[in-house]
Short mmCIF file of C-alpha atoms and ligand atoms in Angstrom, two decimals:
data_model
loop_
_atom_site.label_atom_id
_atom_site.label_comp_id
_atom_site.label_asym_id
_atom_site.label_seq_id
_atom_site.Cartn_x
_atom_site.Cartn_y
_atom_site.Cartn_z
CA UNK D 935 67.92 115.14 7.03
CA UNK D 936 68.51 117.92 9.57
CA UNK D 937 72.25 118.74 9.88
CA UNK D 938 72.20 118.09 13.64
CA UNK D 939 70.65 114.66 13.14
CA UNK D 940 73.22 113.85 10.47
CA UNK D 941 76.02 114.94 12.82
CA UNK D 942 74.75 112.59 15.56
CA UNK D 943 74.57 109.67 13.13
CA UNK D 944 78.04 110.40 11.78
CA UNK D 945 79.45 110.61 15.32
CA UNK D 946 77.97 107.23 16.18
CA UNK D 947 79.33 105.71 12.93
CA UNK D 948 82.76 107.20 13.64
CA UNK D 949 82.73 105.80 17.18
CA UNK D 950 81.62 102.37 16.00
CA UNK D 951 84.32 102.25 13.35
CA UNK D 952 86.94 103.37 15.89
CA UNK D 953 85.88 100.78 18.44
CA UNK D 954 85.63 98.10 15.75
CA UNK D 955 89.22 98.81 14.70
CA UNK D 956 90.29 98.33 18.32
CA UNK D 957 88.27 95.12 18.54
CA UNK D 958 89.84 93.71 15.37
CA UNK D 959 93.13 92.91 17.13
CA UNK D 960 93.46 89.45 18.62
CA UNK D 961 95.94 87.40 20.60
CA UNK D 962 97.00 84.04 19.14
CA UNK D 963 98.44 81.56 21.68
CA UNK D 964 99.96 78.12 21.15
CA UNK D 965 99.45 76.31 24.45
CA UNK D 966 102.02 74.47 26.57
CA UNK D 967 99.64 71.52 26.88
CA UNK D 968 101.06 70.55 30.26
CA UNK D 969 104.76 71.11 29.45
CA UNK D 970 106.22 73.50 32.05
CA UNK D 971 107.90 75.94 29.68
CA UNK D 972 107.79 79.36 31.37
CA UNK D 973 111.01 80.54 32.94
CA UNK D 974 113.09 83.60 33.68
CA UNK D 975 111.94 86.80 35.36
CA UNK D 976 108.66 88.71 35.03
CA UNK D 977 108.65 92.32 36.24
CA UNK D 978 105.27 93.52 37.50
CA UNK D 979 104.40 97.07 36.36
CA UNK D 980 102.94 99.98 38.27
CA UNK D 981 99.35 99.51 39.40
CA UNK D 982 96.46 100.53 37.14
CA UNK D 983 94.10 100.93 40.08
CA UNK D 984 96.39 103.28 42.00
CA UNK D 985 97.81 105.00 38.92
CA UNK D 986 94.37 106.15 37.77
CA UNK D 987 93.42 107.92 41.05
CA UNK D 988 96.95 109.37 41.18
CA UNK D 989 96.32 111.14 37.87
CA UNK D 990 93.01 112.46 39.24
CA UNK D 991 94.81 113.54 42.42
CA UNK D 992 96.99 116.03 40.48
CA UNK D 993 93.88 118.23 40.16
CA UNK D 994 94.20 118.97 43.91
CA UNK D 995 97.55 120.67 43.35
CA UNK D 996 98.50 124.20 42.33
CA UNK D 997 102.01 123.18 41.18
CA UNK D 998 103.00 120.45 38.69
CA UNK D 999 103.11 116.93 40.15
CA UNK D 1000 105.52 114.21 39.01
CA UNK D 1001 104.04 110.70 38.95
CA UNK D 1002 106.47 107.78 38.57
CA UNK D 1003 105.95 104.09 37.73
CA UNK D 1004 102.63 104.84 36.03
CA UNK D 1005 101.81 101.96 33.63
CA UNK D 1006 101.55 102.77 29.93
CA UNK D 1007 98.15 101.15 29.43
CA UNK D 1008 95.02 102.17 27.55
CA UNK D 1009 93.03 103.27 30.61
CA UNK D 1010 95.88 105.53 31.76
CA UNK D 1011 96.12 107.08 28.28
CA UNK D 1012 92.36 107.71 28.23
CA UNK D 1013 92.18 109.38 31.66
CA UNK D 1014 95.24 111.48 30.74
CA UNK D 1015 93.50 112.60 27.54
CA UNK D 1016 90.46 113.65 29.60
CA UNK D 1017 92.63 115.73 31.95
CA UNK D 1018 94.42 117.33 28.96
CA UNK D 1019 91.06 118.24 27.40
CA UNK D 1020 90.31 120.08 30.64
CA UNK D 1021 93.35 122.23 29.97
CA UNK D 1022 96.04 120.48 32.00
CA UNK D 1023 99.49 119.99 30.49
CA UNK D 1024 101.01 116.52 30.64
CA UNK D 1025 104.66 115.83 29.92
CA UNK D 1026 105.14 112.07 29.64
CA UNK D 1027 108.42 110.18 29.38
CA UNK D 1028 107.72 106.40 29.48
CA UNK D 1029 106.33 105.69 32.98
CA UNK D 1030 106.85 109.21 34.35
CA UNK D 1031 104.00 111.71 33.98
CA UNK D 1032 104.48 115.38 34.93
CA UNK D 1033 101.00 116.89 35.20
CA UNK D 1034 100.56 120.66 35.45
CA UNK D 1035 96.96 121.72 36.13
CA UNK D 1036 97.69 125.46 36.39
CA UNK D 1037 96.03 126.10 33.03
CA UNK D 1038 92.91 124.06 33.82
CA UNK D 1039 90.12 125.90 31.99
CA UNK D 1040 87.02 123.72 32.09
CA UNK D 1041 85.19 121.19 34.23
CA UNK D 1042 83.93 118.93 31.45
CA UNK D 1043 84.78 115.23 31.32
CA UNK D 1044 84.88 114.43 27.61
CA UNK D 1045 81.93 112.21 26.69
CA UNK D 1046 83.63 109.79 24.27
CA UNK D 1047 86.65 109.30 26.55
CA UNK D 1048 84.60 109.20 29.74
CA UNK D 1049 82.33 106.51 28.36
CA UNK D 1050 85.37 104.39 27.47
CA UNK D 1051 86.56 103.92 31.05
CA UNK D 1052 84.65 103.46 34.30
CA UNK D 1053 87.51 105.09 36.21
CA UNK D 1054 86.73 108.49 34.64
CA UNK D 1055 84.27 108.82 37.55
CA UNK D 1056 87.27 109.30 39.89
CA UNK D 1057 87.88 112.72 38.30
CA UNK D 1058 84.50 114.08 39.43
CA UNK D 1059 85.57 114.59 43.06
CA UNK D 1060 88.76 116.58 42.47
CA UNK D 1061 87.22 118.62 39.61
CA UNK D 1062 84.10 119.52 41.60
CA UNK D 1063 86.13 120.36 44.71
CA UNK D 1064 88.59 122.52 42.76
CA UNK D 1065 86.29 124.34 40.32
CA UNK D 1066 82.87 124.13 42.01
CA UNK D 1067 81.42 122.32 39.00
CA UNK D 1068 81.74 119.11 36.98
CA UNK D 1069 79.96 117.96 33.83
CA UNK D 1070 80.11 114.34 32.68
CA UNK D 1071 78.19 111.46 31.17
CA UNK D 1072 77.55 108.12 32.82
CA UNK D 1073 80.99 106.42 32.81
CA UNK D 1074 81.62 103.34 30.69
CA UNK D 1075 83.84 100.42 31.56
CA UNK D 1076 83.79 96.62 31.60
CA UNK D 1077 80.84 94.30 31.12
CA UNK D 1078 81.16 92.93 34.67
CA UNK D 1079 78.11 94.62 36.07
CA UNK D 1080 75.82 97.65 36.24
CA UNK D 1081 78.48 99.87 37.87
CA UNK D 1082 76.04 102.46 39.35
CA UNK D 1083 77.22 105.86 40.60
CA UNK D 1084 74.55 106.60 43.22
CA UNK D 1085 77.11 106.63 46.05
CA UNK D 1086 79.00 109.46 44.31
CA UNK D 1087 75.94 111.60 43.57
CA UNK D 1088 74.25 111.30 46.97
CA UNK D 1089 77.56 112.00 48.73
CA UNK D 1090 78.25 115.13 46.65
CA UNK D 1091 74.74 116.35 47.59
CA UNK D 1092 75.54 115.80 51.28
CA UNK D 1093 78.68 117.92 50.69
CA UNK D 1094 76.50 120.81 49.52
CA UNK D 1095 76.40 120.22 45.78
CA UNK D 1096 73.37 120.27 43.49
CA UNK D 1097 73.11 117.34 41.07
CA UNK D 1098 71.26 118.07 37.83
CA UNK D 1099 71.62 117.49 34.17
CA UNK D 1100 70.11 117.45 30.71
CA UNK D 1101 69.41 114.13 28.95
CA UNK D 1102 72.27 111.75 29.80
CA UNK D 1103 74.58 114.58 30.79
CA UNK D 1104 75.13 114.98 34.54
CA UNK D 1105 75.93 118.48 35.84
CA UNK D 1106 76.99 118.95 39.48
CA UNK D 1107 77.55 122.35 41.03
CA UNK D 1108 78.57 123.16 44.61
CA UNK D 1109 76.10 125.71 46.02
CA UNK D 1110 78.81 127.63 47.89
CA UNK D 1111 82.29 128.39 46.56
CA UNK D 1112 83.58 125.17 48.18
CA UNK D 1113 82.11 121.82 49.04
CA UNK D 1114 81.41 121.48 52.74
CA UNK D 1115 82.60 118.62 54.91
CA UNK D 1116 79.94 116.04 55.81
CA UNK D 1117 79.39 112.60 57.30
CA UNK D 1118 79.23 110.25 54.28
CA UNK D 1119 77.90 106.76 54.89
CA UNK D 1120 78.53 104.31 52.02
CA UNK D 1121 75.99 101.45 52.23
CA UNK D 1122 78.20 99.50 49.81
CA UNK D 1123 81.99 99.52 50.07
CA UNK D 1124 83.15 101.15 46.85
CA UNK D 1125 86.81 101.59 45.97
CA UNK D 1126 86.51 104.49 43.52
CA UNK D 1127 83.76 106.18 45.54
CA UNK D 1128 86.03 106.12 48.60
CA UNK D 1129 88.96 107.52 46.60
CA UNK D 1130 86.87 110.17 44.84
CA UNK D 1131 85.15 111.43 48.00
CA UNK D 1132 88.38 111.38 50.02
CA UNK D 1133 90.01 113.61 47.39
CA UNK D 1134 86.99 115.93 47.21
CA UNK D 1135 87.04 116.24 51.02
CA UNK D 1136 90.68 117.41 50.95
CA UNK D 1137 89.58 120.74 49.44
CA UNK D 1138 86.19 121.00 51.19
CA UNK D 1139 85.36 123.42 54.02
CA UNK D 1140 85.39 121.58 57.36
CA UNK D 1141 85.63 117.91 58.36
CA UNK D 1142 84.42 114.92 56.34
CA UNK D 1143 83.98 111.43 57.76
CA UNK D 1144 83.57 108.54 55.31
CA UNK D 1145 81.94 105.52 56.97
CA UNK D 1146 82.08 102.00 55.56
CA UNK D 1147 84.97 103.15 53.37
CA UNK D 1148 86.67 100.57 51.14
CA UNK D 1149 90.02 99.34 52.50
CA UNK D 1150 91.92 98.34 49.36
CA UNK D 1151 95.72 98.99 49.53
CA UNK D 1152 95.36 101.53 46.70
CA UNK D 1153 93.28 103.77 49.00
CA UNK D 1154 95.82 103.83 51.83
CA UNK D 1155 98.61 104.39 49.29
CA UNK D 1156 96.82 107.45 47.87
CA UNK D 1157 96.10 108.84 51.35
CA UNK D 1158 99.70 108.38 52.50
CA UNK D 1159 101.01 110.47 49.62
CA UNK D 1160 98.40 113.19 50.16
CA UNK D 1161 99.31 113.33 53.87
CA UNK D 1162 102.98 113.66 52.94
CA UNK D 1163 102.19 116.85 51.00
CA UNK D 1164 99.97 118.41 53.62
CA UNK D 1165 96.48 116.90 53.47
CA UNK D 1166 95.01 115.94 56.85
CA UNK D 1167 93.64 112.40 56.45
CA UNK D 1168 93.25 109.77 59.17
CA UNK D 1169 92.00 106.17 58.98
CA UNK D 1170 92.63 105.34 55.29
CA UNK D 1171 92.76 101.53 55.05
CA UNK D 1172 90.14 101.25 57.81
CA UNK D 1173 86.33 101.47 57.46
CA UNK D 1174 86.29 105.07 58.75
CA UNK D 1175 88.31 107.85 57.10
CA UNK D 1176 88.38 111.39 58.53
CA UNK D 1177 89.55 114.29 56.37
CA UNK D 1178 90.08 117.87 57.57
CA UNK D 1179 89.32 120.05 54.54
CA UNK D 1180 91.52 122.95 53.31
CA UNK D 1181 88.59 125.23 52.43
CA UNK D 1182 89.52 125.36 48.77
CA UNK D 1183 93.28 125.87 49.28
CA UNK D 1184 95.14 123.73 46.74
CA UNK D 1185 98.08 121.59 47.82
CA UNK D 1186 101.33 123.26 46.89
CA UNK D 1187 104.19 122.89 49.33
CA UNK D 1188 107.41 121.00 48.47
CA UNK D 1189 105.87 118.28 46.36
CA UNK D 1190 108.01 115.10 46.15
CA UNK D 1191 107.33 112.76 43.21
CA UNK D 1192 104.52 110.24 43.66
CA UNK D 1193 105.96 106.75 43.10
CA UNK D 1194 103.17 104.37 42.13
CA UNK D 1195 102.73 101.02 43.90
CA UNK D 1196 103.13 97.71 42.04
CA UNK D 1197 100.08 96.15 40.44
CA UNK D 1198 98.96 93.43 42.85
CA UNK D 1199 96.39 92.11 40.36
CA UNK D 1200 99.01 91.71 37.62
CA UNK D 1201 101.26 90.00 40.18
CA UNK D 1202 98.52 87.53 41.15
CA UNK D 1203 97.58 86.94 37.51
CA UNK D 1204 101.15 85.97 36.59
CA UNK D 1205 101.51 83.79 39.71
CA UNK D 1206 98.52 81.74 38.55
CA UNK D 1207 99.96 81.48 35.02
CA UNK D 1208 103.23 80.28 36.58
CA UNK D 1209 101.59 77.77 38.93
CA UNK D 1210 100.20 75.99 35.86
CA UNK D 1211 103.00 76.43 33.31
CA UNK D 1212 106.35 77.49 34.81
CA UNK D 1213 109.53 75.46 35.11
CA UNK D 1214 111.20 78.21 37.16
CA UNK D 1215 109.83 81.75 37.17
CA UNK D 1216 110.68 84.76 39.31
CA UNK D 1217 108.00 87.45 39.69
CA UNK D 1218 109.43 90.80 40.80
CA UNK D 1219 107.37 93.37 42.74
CA UNK D 1220 105.03 90.69 44.14
CA UNK D 1221 104.10 92.45 47.41
CA UNK D 1222 103.16 89.74 49.91
CA UNK D 1223 101.20 92.12 52.18
CA UNK D 1224 98.87 93.04 49.29
CA UNK D 1225 98.00 89.40 48.49
CA UNK D 1226 97.73 87.57 51.82
CA UNK D 1227 94.36 85.89 51.15
CA UNK D 1228 95.46 85.05 47.61
CA UNK D 1229 98.56 83.25 48.97
CA UNK D 1230 96.42 81.49 51.57
CA UNK D 1231 94.32 80.07 48.70
CA UNK D 1232 97.56 79.03 46.93
CA UNK D 1233 98.52 77.19 50.12
CA UNK D 1234 95.13 75.43 50.33
CA UNK D 1235 95.35 74.35 46.65
CA UNK D 1236 98.91 73.14 47.24
CA UNK D 1237 100.86 75.57 45.04
CA UNK D 1238 104.48 75.62 46.20
CA UNK D 1239 106.35 78.95 46.13
CA UNK D 1240 109.20 80.78 47.86
CA UNK D 1241 110.26 84.39 48.40
CA UNK D 1242 114.03 84.31 47.68
CA UNK D 1243 114.13 88.08 48.21
CA UNK D 1244 111.71 90.77 49.48
CA UNK D 1245 108.84 91.20 47.01
CA UNK D 1246 110.22 88.48 44.68
CA UNK D 1247 108.06 85.36 44.31
CA UNK D 1248 109.60 82.20 42.86
CA UNK D 1249 107.45 79.43 41.37
CA UNK D 1250 109.10 76.28 40.12
CA UNK D 1251 107.57 73.36 38.25
CA UNK D 1252 104.51 72.09 40.14
CA UNK D 1253 102.87 68.71 40.29
CA UNK D 1254 99.54 70.12 39.07
CA UNK D 1255 97.87 66.73 39.59
CA UNK D 1256 98.26 67.30 43.35
CA UNK D 1257 96.33 70.59 43.28
CA UNK D 1258 93.29 70.38 45.52
CA UNK D 1259 89.84 71.91 44.86
CA UNK D 1260 88.96 74.89 47.08
CA UNK D 1261 86.05 77.31 47.58
CA UNK D 1262 86.56 80.96 46.61
CA UNK D 1263 84.35 83.79 47.84
CA UNK D 1264 85.26 87.24 46.54
CA UNK D 1265 85.04 90.01 49.10
CA UNK D 1266 86.14 93.60 49.57
CA UNK D 1267 89.74 93.91 50.86
CA UNK D 1268 91.18 92.20 52.81
CA UNK D 1269 89.00 89.40 51.32
CA UNK D 1270 89.78 87.54 48.10
CA UNK D 1271 89.99 90.17 45.33
CA UNK D 1272 87.25 89.99 42.70
CA UNK D 1273 89.87 91.07 40.14
CA UNK D 1274 91.65 87.72 40.55
CA UNK D 1275 88.52 85.55 40.55
CA UNK D 1276 88.44 84.68 36.85
CA UNK D 1277 92.16 83.93 36.71
CA UNK D 1278 91.80 81.64 39.74
CA UNK D 1279 88.87 79.94 38.00
CA UNK D 1280 91.28 78.70 35.33
CA UNK D 1281 93.60 77.22 37.96
CA UNK D 1282 90.64 75.43 39.57
CA UNK D 1283 89.82 73.64 36.29
CA UNK D 1284 93.08 71.74 36.94
CA UNK D 1285 92.49 71.08 40.67
CA UNK D 1286 91.27 67.68 41.79
CA UNK D 1287 87.62 67.79 42.91
CA UNK D 1288 84.71 70.25 43.10
CA UNK D 1289 85.66 73.90 43.60
CA UNK D 1290 83.00 76.53 44.26
CA UNK D 1291 83.16 80.19 43.27
CA UNK D 1292 80.96 82.83 44.87
CA UNK D 1293 81.39 86.22 43.15
CA UNK D 1294 79.75 88.55 45.68
CA UNK D 1295 80.68 91.94 44.22
CA UNK D 1296 79.69 92.03 40.54
CA UNK D 1297 76.69 90.46 38.87
CA UNK D 1298 78.29 89.54 35.53
CA UNK D 1299 81.76 88.37 36.45
CA UNK D 1300 81.29 84.62 35.93
CA UNK D 1301 80.58 84.80 32.19
CA UNK D 1302 84.16 83.73 31.39
CA UNK D 1303 83.25 80.22 32.65
CA UNK D 1304 81.32 79.69 29.39
CA UNK D 1305 84.58 80.15 27.51
CA UNK D 1306 86.38 77.68 29.79
CA UNK D 1307 83.56 75.17 29.21
CA UNK D 1308 84.12 75.57 25.45
CA UNK D 1309 87.76 74.57 26.11
CA UNK D 1310 86.70 71.41 27.95
CA UNK D 1311 86.30 72.52 31.57
CA UNK D 1312 83.40 70.99 33.51
CA UNK D 1313 81.33 73.86 34.94
CA UNK D 1314 78.00 74.08 36.75
CA UNK D 1315 76.50 77.59 36.78
CA UNK D 1316 74.13 77.90 39.75
CA UNK D 1317 73.23 81.59 39.37
CA UNK D 1318 74.89 84.85 38.29
CA UNK D 1319 76.98 84.87 41.48
CA UNK D 1320 77.77 81.19 42.06
CA UNK D 1321 79.24 78.27 40.12
CA UNK D 1322 81.08 74.98 40.61
CA UNK D 1323 84.18 73.80 38.71
CA UNK D 1324 84.98 70.07 38.57
CA UNK D 1325 88.62 69.20 37.86
CA UNK D 1326 91.04 68.19 36.64
CA UNK D 1327 90.03 68.59 32.99
CA UNK D 1328 92.29 68.92 29.96
CA UNK D 1329 91.75 72.27 28.23
CA UNK D 1330 91.85 72.46 24.41
CA UNK D 1331 92.46 75.65 22.47
CA UNK D 1332 89.52 77.46 20.84
CA UNK D 1333 88.45 80.95 19.72
CA UNK D 1334 87.21 83.24 22.51
CA UNK D 1335 86.07 86.86 22.93
CA UNK D 1336 87.51 88.65 25.96
CA UNK D 1337 84.42 89.95 27.83
CA UNK D 1338 86.40 92.17 30.20
CA UNK D 1339 89.92 92.92 31.30
CA UNK D 1340 90.43 90.23 33.93
CA UNK D 1341 88.43 87.54 32.12
CA UNK D 1342 90.56 88.36 29.08
CA UNK D 1343 93.69 87.60 31.07
CA UNK D 1344 92.06 84.44 32.41
CA UNK D 1345 91.68 83.33 28.77
CA UNK D 1346 95.39 83.98 28.23
CA UNK D 1347 96.16 81.68 31.19
CA UNK D 1348 93.73 79.08 29.82
CA UNK D 1349 95.23 79.33 26.32
CA UNK D 1350 98.77 78.85 27.63
CA UNK D 1351 97.64 75.91 29.78
CA UNK D 1352 95.66 74.28 26.95
CA UNK D 1353 96.66 71.89 24.18
CA UNK D 1354 96.55 73.50 20.73
CA UNK D 1355 95.87 77.07 19.60
CA UNK D 1356 93.67 79.66 21.30
CA UNK D 1357 92.58 82.91 19.64
CA UNK D 1358 91.39 85.71 21.91
CA UNK D 1359 89.52 88.44 20.05
CA UNK D 1360 89.41 92.04 21.28
CA UNK D 1361 92.94 92.04 22.75
CA UNK D 1362 92.45 95.79 23.35
CA UNK D 1363 90.40 95.01 26.43
CA UNK D 1364 93.40 93.18 27.93
CA UNK D 1365 95.77 95.99 27.04
CA UNK D 1366 93.54 98.27 29.13
CA UNK D 1367 95.16 96.90 32.26
CA UNK D 1368 98.36 94.96 31.51
CA UNK D 1369 101.35 97.03 30.41
CA UNK D 1370 103.40 95.72 27.50
CA UNK D 1371 101.82 92.33 28.10
CA UNK D 1372 102.67 90.74 24.74
CA UNK D 1373 106.44 91.29 25.05
CA UNK D 1374 106.51 90.47 28.79
CA UNK D 1375 104.78 87.12 28.18
CA UNK D 1376 106.96 86.31 25.17
CA UNK D 1377 110.08 86.98 27.26
CA UNK D 1378 109.16 84.27 29.79
CA UNK D 1379 108.42 81.75 27.03
CA UNK D 1380 104.73 82.14 26.19
CA UNK D 1381 104.09 81.40 22.49
CA UNK D 1382 101.81 84.40 21.85
CA UNK D 1383 101.42 86.97 19.08
CA UNK D 1384 98.96 89.77 18.32
CA UNK D 1385 97.39 90.24 14.90
CA UNK D 1386 94.85 92.41 13.09
CA UNK D 1387 91.96 90.63 11.47
CA UNK D 1388 90.69 92.69 8.58
CA UNK D 1389 87.02 91.85 7.97
CA UNK D 1390 86.88 94.29 5.08
C1 EPZ G 513 87.32 99.23 41.58
O1 EPZ G 513 86.19 99.47 40.79
C2 EPZ G 513 88.36 98.69 40.63
N1 EPZ G 513 88.65 99.68 39.60
C3 EPZ G 513 87.84 97.41 40.00
O2 EPZ G 513 88.87 96.89 39.18
C4 EPZ G 513 87.53 96.41 41.11
O3 EPZ G 513 86.97 95.25 40.54
C5 EPZ G 513 86.53 97.02 42.11
O4 EPZ G 513 87.04 98.28 42.61
C6 EPZ G 513 86.27 96.11 43.29
O5 EPZ G 513 87.47 95.80 43.92
C7 EPZ G 513 89.46 100.72 39.90
O6 EPZ G 513 89.95 100.85 41.01
C8 EPZ G 513 89.74 101.69 38.78
P1 EPZ G 513 83.22 99.46 43.22
P2 EPZ G 513 84.96 100.33 41.36
O7 EPZ G 513 82.63 100.81 43.13
O8 EPZ G 513 85.40 101.22 42.42
C9 EPZ G 513 78.66 99.02 43.87
C10 EPZ G 513 89.81 95.98 37.23
O9 EPZ G 513 89.62 94.93 36.61
N2 EPZ G 513 78.50 100.46 43.69
O10 EPZ G 513 84.11 99.11 44.34
O11 EPZ G 513 84.21 100.93 40.23
C11 EPZ G 513 78.97 98.29 42.57
O12 EPZ G 513 77.78 98.00 41.88
C12 EPZ G 513 88.62 96.76 37.76
O13 EPZ G 513 90.93 96.49 37.46
C13 EPZ G 513 77.25 101.03 43.92
O14 EPZ G 513 76.30 100.33 44.25
O15 EPZ G 513 84.08 99.20 41.96
C14 EPZ G 513 79.67 97.05 43.04
O16 EPZ G 513 78.70 96.07 43.37
C15 EPZ G 513 87.29 96.08 37.44
N3 EPZ G 513 77.10 102.37 43.76
C16 EPZ G 513 80.34 97.49 44.33
O17 EPZ G 513 79.82 98.77 44.66
C17 EPZ G 513 78.13 103.19 43.41
O18 EPZ G 513 77.92 104.42 43.30
C18 EPZ G 513 81.83 97.61 44.20
O19 EPZ G 513 82.07 98.40 43.10
C19 EPZ G 513 79.41 102.59 43.18
C20 EPZ G 513 79.57 101.23 43.34
#
């Protein structure tokens, strides 16, 4: 066999073995079975979905940038490894990352790492804008949908770049030294496309206007920091963002640390866990303004909660039998967040009546309902975007495979709520987005452990 062919086969075997080892870890949960056991205080970590673009953002700077409250989760480690492979130096002490890109010496996004996380796509904007080139492979990620990248590629072309490639490698080069500002219309609101293009525009020549921009809090948070250090950005958090480019001049003046926002999806996930299983739980760093629609749905279901202090949510023992069925339609911010849809689906299995879920953003984000049905929930799947949940139904523990990050956490909520034992295979996929989750859940009274399962 030709050496090259053998090398390709070996690489694939190595990758499969590596991913299999990750997949061999599982969570084992003994459910509360209706007893309200969870109590104490849960501290929400820094946000995954603002921490990832923050790491990409450091490529816009000449000087080292200090990032604080960055969660120590798998996706953050992977994107950091990609940036280090490009030549950046990262000094990490727990949740503080000091990233120095002075010694950046290539524009290649590592294939194996890039295919592990969808968010590697966020790096393309800053790398292309800074170096005039970026090489990458189609990004990987969850199983929640196709996750195309057409919005990125067509927008880079409008900014004066040439998109090419060989095989499944994508190579983008800006024709001039710098990207040029352009009017970018996004036919679909995309969070990472908005973030990536906004960052690319900061170094471009001239003005960029992004129309139909996504409005998630993470975007405004990123823009506010960039403005603080000299970037000229208006309208972040609205559908139209205007950026006055710096014509290739990196950001450098008096750079204060970036302090990452709290993870609103983790906060919502724990609030749902608490609504079903807490006797008295405090959730710190629950930012009300980031979860207004979510709390409105809590109100409609009949979940009782208080805010004893700013950004501290308190949930005491609920009369779950009084929870009412509601209809959920996921929508770009400020609508109901798709990242909390599967967790809310678990709560609705306990609500009285027929609840309807309409997942409008991703085409494979209802698959977790099959797992809930295995546990005893009564589900009607209408199509890949719509389903009905009839409650209340007692859930019974079973063995499940976490299909993606948020569905994996939904299975944790279901396992804690259920009678008996639940095993969730592929716990790695949950660790991608929830920092130190095993210990944090154990500390509030969840009976959960993580184990290897050696098949061989
Ligand atoms: C971000 O993903 C989040 N990830 C996702 O969170 C979140 O579910 C999603 O936004 C929606 O809120 C990060 O921020 C790292 P999209 P993103 O591009 O930006 C279509 C989690 O669990 N689209 O907003 O990749 C796409 O098909 C993760 O934390 C195109 O058509 O999602 C989808 O229908 C999961 N062409 C829609 O946009 C493109 O080029 C929204 O996707 C790009 C996207």
